[in-house]
Amino acid sequence: MSDGQRMNQIQRRIVLIGLVPLFMSLLSVSIINVVLPAIEADLQASSSALQWVLTGYALSFGVVLVAAGRAGDVFGRGQLFMIGVGLFGLASLVAGIAPGALTLNIARVFMGLGSGLLNPQVVGLLQQYFQGPQRGRAFGLMGTTVGLSVATGPVLGGVFIALFGPELGWRAAFLVNVPFAVISLILARSWLPKSAWHPIAANDGTDANPAAASANEGYVPKRDRDLDPIGVILLGVGVLLVLLPFVESSVGWFIWLGLPLGLFTIWVWTRWERRYSARGHAPMVDLNLFSIRSFSNGSIIITLYFMGVTSVWVLIAMYMQQGLGHTALAAGMIGLPAALLSAVSADVSGRFVFQIGRRLVVWGIITCLVGLVSTIGVVFLLTRGIGSEWWMLLTLCFIGAAQGMVISPNQTLTLQEVPLKYAGSAGGVLQTGQRIGTSMGLAIMTALAFAVTAVSDWNIGMIASFAAIAIIVVLAGIVGLAEVRRGRRRQL
């Protein structure tokens, strides 16, 4: 077998090994909303316990992303990937057989930890073993995986409830992860190349040639094997304190004290990282990454985009059920065409991302705005007794197409200039921005919708919240346009 054929085989295997558990970890985010009523009835869970079924996963997922990415860079991505998949699978098993709400919530926290460990490794492996247009297509497949997980989660949850009944259906929603985790562990141990089990050497650039990769399996300087434990703790605590008020806002006003405290902790973390680096150590995150304009601007774009657009699907579900009286299945189905289109769009965008560049992201943001404005138009017509809510099947498809044009291409371009030895931690930073943006957006947009609905109705609440989402998406577009102009200046 030639080197080229061997590399193609390695790449195909890495895509299969990485994207299957990634799909399952993201499926666990979207499937849970449909089975929550069954969990409540079967376990007699309180509303706060149900809230932690959602937030426990989100918090633990977000807190460990950067540290997990750095650990993969330092110790080798293969080990961290297997630990993450193993933890995710074991916690899914415990969740599926949980005798009570407390056990379920603890299992969900560990599921989130496992997901947070494996996700940055997938990004790092794609960055390590794919280059140029192939990397764009690989991240496009990753975007397709994300779209399919969003699309199939609610539908699969409904199918489990219908087939097995409420008592066993919600348990099947967790247990389905277990066989896939076992298969992923077996394949990862057998198929991941030797270089995936070793840290990236300090002088390594972007060469993922198998022969060159084997050269990186030797000595790695001690400086580059430093995990920076103080930095890990500071950033983890800071992210937790920032996220907590947005996912646990119902606890009381005092929970919001965590936000300024978390921002202060993150500031302390940046000071620590700079001093740690100045003393000759390798920091958890090389803050010089943020001097790479494509990385810093791309991080801002995706944080703003997730802050806005992630709320769309939650608001649509609430509007369909609470505002218009539809069933949960109907609320899930109205977003299905958009989610499927997102998967197709991500794959196509991945093939052309390097030819079009950041303009593709900007066009995606414009497409998203078309979807938001046209959905506002449908809701406005409904207030006049004109049309049907099912017209949103079409308008939401613009937002679905935009997802594929923005998320994966932006990730590809944002990581393009990042040194390979920081691919994992850089990917963790990006995903942490997504988690923070998602949590902030959900809290702000749902609070706005409920506040307006309290003095008016769900139609006006939807119009107000979608208008606020559009403003945030416009801000992301402004940063995207600045990045396009910067790219043009570099070409002159």
Coordinates of C-alpha atoms in Angstrom, one line a residue:
M1 CA 0.0 0.0 0.0
S2 CA 1.4 3.4 -1.0
D3 CA 1.7 6.3 1.5
G4 CA -1.2 8.1 -0.2
Q5 CA -3.5 5.1 0.1
R6 CA -2.4 4.5 3.7
M7 CA -3.2 8.1 4.6
N8 CA -6.6 7.9 2.9
Q9 CA -7.4 4.8 4.9
I10 CA -6.2 6.5 8.2
Q11 CA -8.4 9.5 7.4
R12 CA -11.5 7.4 6.7
R13 CA -11.0 5.5 9.9
I14 CA -10.5 8.7 11.9
V15 CA -13.8 10.2 10.5
L16 CA -15.7 7.1 11.5
I17 CA -14.1 6.7 14.9
G18 CA -14.5 10.4 15.8
L19 CA -17.9 11.3 14.4
V20 CA -20.0 8.4 15.7
P21 CA -19.4 9.2 19.5
L22 CA -19.6 12.9 18.6
F23 CA -23.0 12.2 17.1
M24 CA -24.1 10.3 20.2
S25 CA -22.9 13.0 22.6
L26 CA -24.8 15.7 20.8
L27 CA -27.8 13.5 20.4
S28 CA -27.9 13.4 24.2
V29 CA -28.5 17.2 24.1
S30 CA -31.5 17.2 21.7
I31 CA -33.2 13.9 22.7
I32 CA -33.6 14.8 26.4
N33 CA -36.3 17.5 25.8
V34 CA -38.7 15.0 24.4
V35 CA -38.3 12.4 27.3
L36 CA -38.4 14.8 30.2
P37 CA -42.1 14.4 30.9
A38 CA -41.6 10.6 31.0
I39 CA -38.7 11.0 33.5
E40 CA -40.9 13.3 35.6
A41 CA -43.7 10.8 35.7
D42 CA -41.6 7.6 36.2
L43 CA -39.2 8.9 38.9
Q44 CA -41.6 11.5 40.5
A45 CA -38.9 14.0 39.9
S46 CA -39.2 17.6 41.1
S47 CA -38.9 20.5 38.7
S48 CA -35.5 21.3 40.1
A49 CA -34.3 17.7 39.6
L50 CA -35.6 17.9 36.0
Q51 CA -33.7 21.2 35.5
W52 CA -30.5 19.5 36.6
V53 CA -31.0 16.7 34.1
L54 CA -30.6 19.4 31.5
T55 CA -28.1 21.8 33.2
G56 CA -25.8 19.1 34.8
Y57 CA -24.8 17.9 31.3
A58 CA -24.4 21.4 29.9
L59 CA -22.3 22.7 32.9
S60 CA -19.9 19.7 33.1
F61 CA -19.6 19.6 29.3
G62 CA -18.6 23.3 29.1
V63 CA -16.3 23.4 32.1
V64 CA -13.8 20.7 30.9
L65 CA -13.6 21.5 27.2
V66 CA -10.4 23.7 27.2
A67 CA -8.6 21.5 29.8
A68 CA -9.5 18.4 27.8
G69 CA -8.2 19.9 24.6
R70 CA -4.9 20.8 26.3
A71 CA -4.6 17.4 27.9
G72 CA -5.0 15.8 24.4
D73 CA -2.2 18.1 23.1
V74 CA 0.0 17.1 26.0
F75 CA -0.6 13.4 26.5
G76 CA -1.9 12.3 23.1
R77 CA -5.4 12.6 21.7
G78 CA -6.0 8.8 21.5
Q79 CA -5.9 8.3 25.3
L80 CA -8.2 11.3 26.1
F81 CA -10.6 10.3 23.4
M82 CA -10.9 6.8 24.8
I83 CA -11.3 8.1 28.4
G84 CA -14.0 10.4 27.2
V85 CA -15.9 7.8 25.2
G86 CA -15.6 5.3 28.0
L87 CA -16.9 7.7 30.7
F88 CA -19.7 8.8 28.4
G89 CA -20.8 5.2 27.7
L90 CA -20.6 4.1 31.4
A91 CA -22.5 7.2 32.6
S92 CA -25.1 6.5 29.9
L93 CA -25.5 3.0 31.2
V94 CA -26.0 4.3 34.8
A95 CA -28.5 6.9 33.6
G96 CA -30.5 4.3 31.7
I97 CA -30.9 2.1 34.8
A98 CA -31.1 4.9 37.4
P99 CA -33.5 4.1 40.2
G100 CA -34.1 7.7 41.1
A101 CA -33.6 11.3 40.1
L102 CA -30.4 11.8 42.1
T103 CA -28.6 8.9 40.4
L104 CA -29.8 10.2 37.0
N105 CA -28.5 13.7 37.7
I106 CA -25.1 12.4 38.8
A107 CA -24.9 10.2 35.7
R108 CA -25.8 13.2 33.5
V109 CA -22.9 15.2 35.0
F110 CA -20.5 12.4 34.2
M111 CA -22.0 12.1 30.7
G112 CA -21.2 15.8 30.2
L113 CA -17.7 15.3 31.5
G114 CA -17.2 12.4 29.0
S115 CA -18.6 14.5 26.2
G116 CA -16.4 17.4 27.1
L117 CA -13.3 15.1 27.1
L118 CA -14.0 13.5 23.7
N119 CA -15.2 16.5 21.7
P120 CA -11.9 18.5 21.6
Q121 CA -10.1 15.3 20.6
V122 CA -12.3 14.9 17.5
V123 CA -11.4 18.5 16.5
G124 CA -7.7 17.9 17.2
L125 CA -7.6 14.7 15.2
L126 CA -9.3 16.2 12.2
Q127 CA -6.9 19.1 12.4
Q128 CA -3.9 16.8 12.8
Y129 CA -4.7 14.3 10.0
F130 CA -6.4 16.5 7.4
Q131 CA -4.9 19.4 5.4
G132 CA -6.3 22.0 2.9
P133 CA -9.5 21.1 1.1
Q134 CA -9.6 17.7 2.8
R135 CA -9.7 19.4 6.2
G136 CA -12.6 21.5 5.0
R137 CA -14.5 18.5 3.9
A138 CA -13.8 16.7 7.2
F139 CA -15.1 19.6 9.2
G140 CA -18.1 19.7 6.8
L141 CA -18.8 16.1 7.7
M142 CA -18.5 17.1 11.3
G143 CA -21.1 19.8 10.6
T144 CA -23.3 17.3 9.0
T145 CA -23.1 15.1 12.1
V146 CA -24.1 18.0 14.2
G147 CA -27.1 18.7 12.0
L148 CA -28.2 15.1 12.0
S149 CA -27.9 14.8 15.7
V150 CA -30.2 17.9 16.2
A151 CA -32.7 16.5 13.6
T152 CA -32.9 13.0 14.9
G153 CA -32.8 13.6 18.6
P154 CA -36.4 14.7 19.2
V155 CA -37.7 12.2 16.6
L156 CA -35.8 9.3 18.1
G157 CA -36.9 10.2 21.6
G158 CA -40.5 10.2 20.5
V159 CA -40.0 6.8 18.7
F160 CA -38.6 5.3 21.9
I161 CA -41.5 6.5 24.0
A162 CA -44.0 5.2 21.4
L163 CA -42.3 1.8 21.1
F164 CA -41.4 1.0 24.7
G165 CA -43.8 3.2 26.6
P166 CA -42.9 6.1 28.9
E167 CA -41.3 4.0 31.7
L168 CA -38.8 2.2 29.4
G169 CA -38.7 4.8 26.6
W170 CA -36.7 7.4 28.4
R171 CA -34.3 4.8 29.6
A172 CA -33.8 3.6 26.0
A173 CA -32.8 7.2 25.2
F174 CA -29.7 6.8 27.4
L175 CA -29.0 3.1 26.9
V176 CA -28.8 3.6 23.1
N177 CA -25.4 5.2 23.7
V178 CA -23.8 2.2 25.3
P179 CA -23.3 -0.2 22.3
F180 CA -22.0 2.7 20.2
A181 CA -19.5 3.7 22.9
V182 CA -18.3 0.1 23.1
I183 CA -17.8 -0.2 19.4
S184 CA -16.0 3.2 19.3
L185 CA -13.6 2.1 22.0
I186 CA -12.8 -1.1 20.1
L187 CA -12.3 0.7 16.8
A188 CA -10.2 3.5 18.4
R189 CA -7.9 1.0 20.0
S190 CA -7.5 -0.9 16.7
W191 CA -7.5 1.9 14.1
L192 CA -6.1 5.1 15.5
P193 CA -2.5 5.5 14.2
K194 CA 0.4 5.4 16.6
S195 CA 1.0 9.2 16.3
A196 CA -2.5 9.8 17.8
W197 CA -1.3 8.3 21.1
H198 CA 1.6 10.7 21.5
P199 CA 1.8 14.4 22.1
I200 CA 2.6 16.7 19.1
A201 CA 6.3 17.6 19.1
A202 CA 7.1 21.2 19.8
N203 CA 8.5 21.8 16.3
D204 CA 5.5 20.2 14.6
G205 CA 3.6 22.3 12.1
T206 CA 0.8 21.0 10.0
D207 CA 2.4 17.9 8.5
A208 CA 0.2 14.9 9.0
N209 CA 2.0 12.6 6.7
P210 CA 2.2 9.1 8.3
A211 CA 5.9 9.0 7.9
A212 CA 6.4 12.4 9.4
A213 CA 3.9 11.6 12.1
S214 CA 6.0 8.6 13.2
A215 CA 8.9 11.0 13.7
N216 CA 6.8 12.9 16.3
E217 CA 6.4 9.9 18.4
G218 CA 9.8 10.3 20.1
Y219 CA 10.9 12.8 22.7
V220 CA 8.7 15.8 23.5
P221 CA 10.4 18.5 25.5
K222 CA 9.3 18.7 29.2
R223 CA 8.0 22.2 28.7
D224 CA 5.4 20.9 26.2
R225 CA 4.3 18.2 28.5
D226 CA 3.2 20.7 31.2
L227 CA -0.6 20.5 31.9
D228 CA -0.7 23.8 33.9
P229 CA -2.9 22.5 36.7
I230 CA -3.4 26.0 38.3
G231 CA -4.6 27.3 34.9
V232 CA -6.9 24.3 34.5
I233 CA -8.6 25.0 37.9
L234 CA -8.8 28.8 37.4
L235 CA -10.4 28.5 33.9
G236 CA -12.7 25.7 35.0
V237 CA -14.0 27.6 38.0
G238 CA -14.3 30.8 35.9
V239 CA -16.4 29.2 33.2
L240 CA -18.6 27.4 35.8
L241 CA -19.3 30.7 37.6
V242 CA -20.1 32.4 34.3
L243 CA -22.4 29.6 33.1
L244 CA -24.2 28.9 36.4
P245 CA -26.4 32.1 36.5
F246 CA -27.7 31.5 33.0
V247 CA -28.6 27.9 33.5
E248 CA -29.8 28.2 37.1
S249 CA -31.4 31.7 37.0
S250 CA -34.5 30.4 38.9
V251 CA -32.6 29.8 42.1
G252 CA -32.7 33.5 43.0
W253 CA -31.1 36.9 42.5
F254 CA -27.9 35.9 44.4
I255 CA -26.9 33.4 41.7
W256 CA -26.1 36.3 39.4
L257 CA -23.2 37.2 41.8
G258 CA -21.5 34.3 40.1
L259 CA -21.2 36.2 36.8
P260 CA -18.9 39.1 37.9
L261 CA -17.0 36.7 40.1
G262 CA -16.5 34.3 37.1
L263 CA -15.4 37.1 34.8
F264 CA -12.9 38.2 37.5
T265 CA -11.6 34.6 37.8
I266 CA -11.1 34.4 34.1
W267 CA -9.2 37.7 34.2
V268 CA -7.0 36.2 37.0
W269 CA -6.5 33.1 34.7
T270 CA -5.2 35.3 31.9
R271 CA -2.7 36.9 34.2
W272 CA -1.6 33.5 35.5
E273 CA -1.2 32.2 31.9
R274 CA 1.0 35.1 30.9
R275 CA 3.2 34.8 34.1
Y276 CA 3.4 31.0 33.7
S277 CA 4.6 31.4 30.1
A278 CA 7.1 34.1 31.0
R279 CA 8.7 31.7 33.5
G280 CA 9.4 29.2 30.7
H281 CA 6.4 26.9 31.2
A282 CA 3.8 25.8 28.6
P283 CA 0.5 27.5 29.6
M284 CA -2.9 25.7 29.3
V285 CA -3.8 28.1 26.5
D286 CA -1.1 30.1 24.7
L287 CA -2.8 33.5 24.8
N288 CA -0.8 34.4 21.7
L289 CA -3.4 32.4 19.9
F290 CA -5.7 35.5 20.3
S291 CA -3.1 37.6 18.4
I292 CA -3.9 35.4 15.4
R293 CA -6.7 37.6 14.0
S294 CA -8.4 34.7 12.1
F295 CA -8.7 32.8 15.4
S296 CA -9.8 35.7 17.6
N297 CA -12.4 37.0 15.1
G298 CA -13.7 33.5 14.4
S299 CA -14.1 32.9 18.1
I300 CA -16.2 36.1 18.5
I301 CA -18.3 35.2 15.4
I302 CA -19.2 31.7 16.7
T303 CA -19.9 32.9 20.3
L304 CA -22.3 35.6 19.0
Y305 CA -23.9 33.3 16.5
F306 CA -24.6 30.6 19.1
M307 CA -25.8 33.3 21.5
G308 CA -28.5 34.1 19.1
V309 CA -29.4 31.2 16.9
T310 CA -29.4 28.3 19.4
S311 CA -32.4 29.9 21.1
V312 CA -34.5 29.7 17.8
W313 CA -35.3 26.0 18.2
V314 CA -36.3 26.3 21.9
L315 CA -38.5 29.3 21.2
I316 CA -40.2 27.6 18.3
A317 CA -40.9 24.5 20.4
M318 CA -42.4 26.7 23.2
Y319 CA -44.4 28.8 20.7
M320 CA -45.9 25.7 18.9
Q321 CA -46.9 24.0 22.2
Q322 CA -47.7 26.8 24.7
G323 CA -48.7 29.5 22.1
L324 CA -50.5 27.4 19.5
G325 CA -51.4 24.3 21.5
H326 CA -49.6 21.7 19.3
T327 CA -48.2 18.4 20.6
A328 CA -44.5 17.9 21.4
L329 CA -44.1 15.7 18.3
A330 CA -45.5 18.5 16.0
A331 CA -43.2 21.0 17.7
G332 CA -40.2 18.7 17.0
M333 CA -41.3 18.0 13.4
I334 CA -41.5 21.6 12.4
G335 CA -37.7 22.0 12.7
L336 CA -36.9 18.7 11.1
P337 CA -36.5 19.9 7.4
A338 CA -34.3 22.8 8.7
A339 CA -32.1 20.4 10.6
L340 CA -31.7 18.0 7.6
L341 CA -30.9 21.0 5.3
S342 CA -28.3 22.0 7.9
A343 CA -26.6 18.7 7.5
V344 CA -26.6 18.9 3.7
S345 CA -25.4 22.5 3.8
A346 CA -22.5 21.7 6.1
D347 CA -21.3 19.0 3.8
V348 CA -21.5 21.2 0.7
S349 CA -19.9 24.1 2.5
G350 CA -17.0 22.0 3.6
R351 CA -16.1 21.3 0.0
F352 CA -15.9 25.0 -1.0
V353 CA -14.8 26.7 2.2
F354 CA -11.2 27.3 1.1
Q355 CA -12.2 28.6 -2.3
I356 CA -14.8 31.0 -0.9
G357 CA -13.2 31.8 2.5
R358 CA -14.9 33.8 5.2
R359 CA -17.3 35.2 2.7
L360 CA -19.1 31.9 2.9
V361 CA -19.7 32.5 6.7
V362 CA -21.0 36.0 5.9
W363 CA -23.4 34.7 3.3
G364 CA -24.6 32.2 5.9
I365 CA -25.2 34.9 8.4
I366 CA -27.2 36.8 5.7
T367 CA -29.2 33.7 5.0
C368 CA -29.9 33.3 8.7
L369 CA -31.2 36.9 8.8
V370 CA -33.6 36.1 5.9
G371 CA -34.9 33.1 7.9
L372 CA -35.4 35.2 11.1
V373 CA -37.1 38.1 9.3
S374 CA -39.4 35.9 7.3
T375 CA -40.3 33.9 10.4
I376 CA -41.2 37.2 12.1
G377 CA -43.3 37.9 9.0
V378 CA -45.2 34.6 9.4
V379 CA -45.9 35.3 13.1
F380 CA -47.1 38.8 12.3
L381 CA -49.5 37.5 9.6
L382 CA -50.9 35.1 12.2
T383 CA -51.7 38.0 14.5
R384 CA -53.9 39.3 11.6
G385 CA -55.5 35.9 11.1
I386 CA -53.6 35.3 7.8
G387 CA -51.7 32.2 6.8
S388 CA -50.6 29.2 8.8
E389 CA -47.9 28.5 11.3
W390 CA -46.8 25.7 9.0
W391 CA -45.3 28.3 6.7
M392 CA -42.5 28.3 9.2
L393 CA -41.4 24.9 7.7
L394 CA -40.0 27.0 4.8
T395 CA -38.7 30.1 6.7
L396 CA -36.9 27.9 9.2
C397 CA -35.1 26.2 6.3
F398 CA -33.2 29.4 5.7
I399 CA -31.9 29.2 9.3
G400 CA -31.1 25.5 8.8
A401 CA -29.1 26.2 5.6
A402 CA -27.3 29.0 7.4
Q403 CA -26.2 26.6 10.2
G404 CA -24.2 24.6 7.7
M405 CA -22.8 27.7 6.0
V406 CA -21.6 29.2 9.3
I407 CA -20.6 26.7 12.0
S408 CA -18.3 24.2 10.2
P409 CA -16.7 26.7 7.7
N410 CA -16.0 29.2 10.5
Q411 CA -14.4 26.4 12.6
T412 CA -12.2 25.4 9.7
L413 CA -11.1 29.0 8.9
T414 CA -10.6 29.9 12.6
L415 CA -8.3 26.9 13.2
Q416 CA -6.4 27.3 9.9
E417 CA -3.5 29.3 11.2
V418 CA -3.3 27.6 14.7
P419 CA -0.2 25.6 15.3
L420 CA -0.9 21.9 15.4
K421 CA 0.4 21.4 18.9
Y422 CA -2.4 23.7 20.2
A423 CA -5.2 22.3 18.0
G424 CA -6.9 20.6 21.0
S425 CA -6.8 23.6 23.3
A426 CA -7.8 26.0 20.5
G427 CA -10.7 23.7 19.6
G428 CA -11.7 23.6 23.3
V429 CA -11.6 27.4 23.4
L430 CA -13.9 27.6 20.4
Q431 CA -16.4 25.1 21.8
T432 CA -16.3 26.8 25.2
G433 CA -17.4 30.0 23.4
Q434 CA -20.2 28.1 21.9
R435 CA -21.3 26.7 25.3
I436 CA -21.2 30.2 26.9
G437 CA -23.0 31.8 24.0
T438 CA -25.6 29.1 24.0
S439 CA -26.3 29.4 27.8
M440 CA -26.4 33.2 27.7
G441 CA -28.6 33.2 24.6
L442 CA -31.1 30.7 26.0
A443 CA -31.4 32.6 29.3
I444 CA -31.8 36.0 27.7
M445 CA -34.1 35.1 24.8
T446 CA -36.5 32.9 26.8
A447 CA -36.6 35.5 29.6
L448 CA -37.5 38.2 27.0
A449 CA -40.1 35.9 25.4
F450 CA -41.8 35.2 28.8
A451 CA -41.6 38.9 29.8
V452 CA -43.3 40.1 26.6
T453 CA -45.8 37.3 26.7
A454 CA -46.8 38.1 30.3
V455 CA -48.0 41.6 29.1
S456 CA -49.2 40.6 25.6
D457 CA -49.3 37.1 23.9
W458 CA -47.0 34.5 22.5
N459 CA -47.1 36.0 19.0
I460 CA -45.7 39.3 20.2
G461 CA -43.2 37.5 22.5
M462 CA -42.0 35.5 19.4
I463 CA -41.6 38.7 17.4
A464 CA -39.7 40.5 20.1
S465 CA -37.3 37.6 20.8
F466 CA -36.6 36.9 17.2
A467 CA -35.9 40.6 16.6
A468 CA -33.4 40.4 19.5
I469 CA -31.8 37.3 18.0
A470 CA -31.5 39.1 14.6
I471 CA -29.6 42.0 16.3
I472 CA -27.0 39.6 17.8
V473 CA -26.7 37.8 14.4
V474 CA -26.0 41.2 12.8
L475 CA -23.2 41.8 15.3
A476 CA -21.7 38.4 14.2
G477 CA -22.0 39.5 10.6
I478 CA -20.2 42.8 11.3
V479 CA -17.2 40.8 12.7
G480 CA -17.4 38.5 9.7
L481 CA -17.3 41.4 7.3
A482 CA -14.3 42.9 9.1
E483 CA -12.5 39.5 8.7
V484 CA -13.4 39.5 5.0
R485 CA -11.9 42.9 4.5
R486 CA -8.8 41.9 6.4
G487 CA -8.4 38.9 4.1
R488 CA -8.7 41.2 1.1
R489 CA -6.0 43.6 2.4
R490 CA -3.6 40.6 3.0
Q491 CA -4.1 39.6 -0.7
L492 CA -3.1 43.1 -1.9

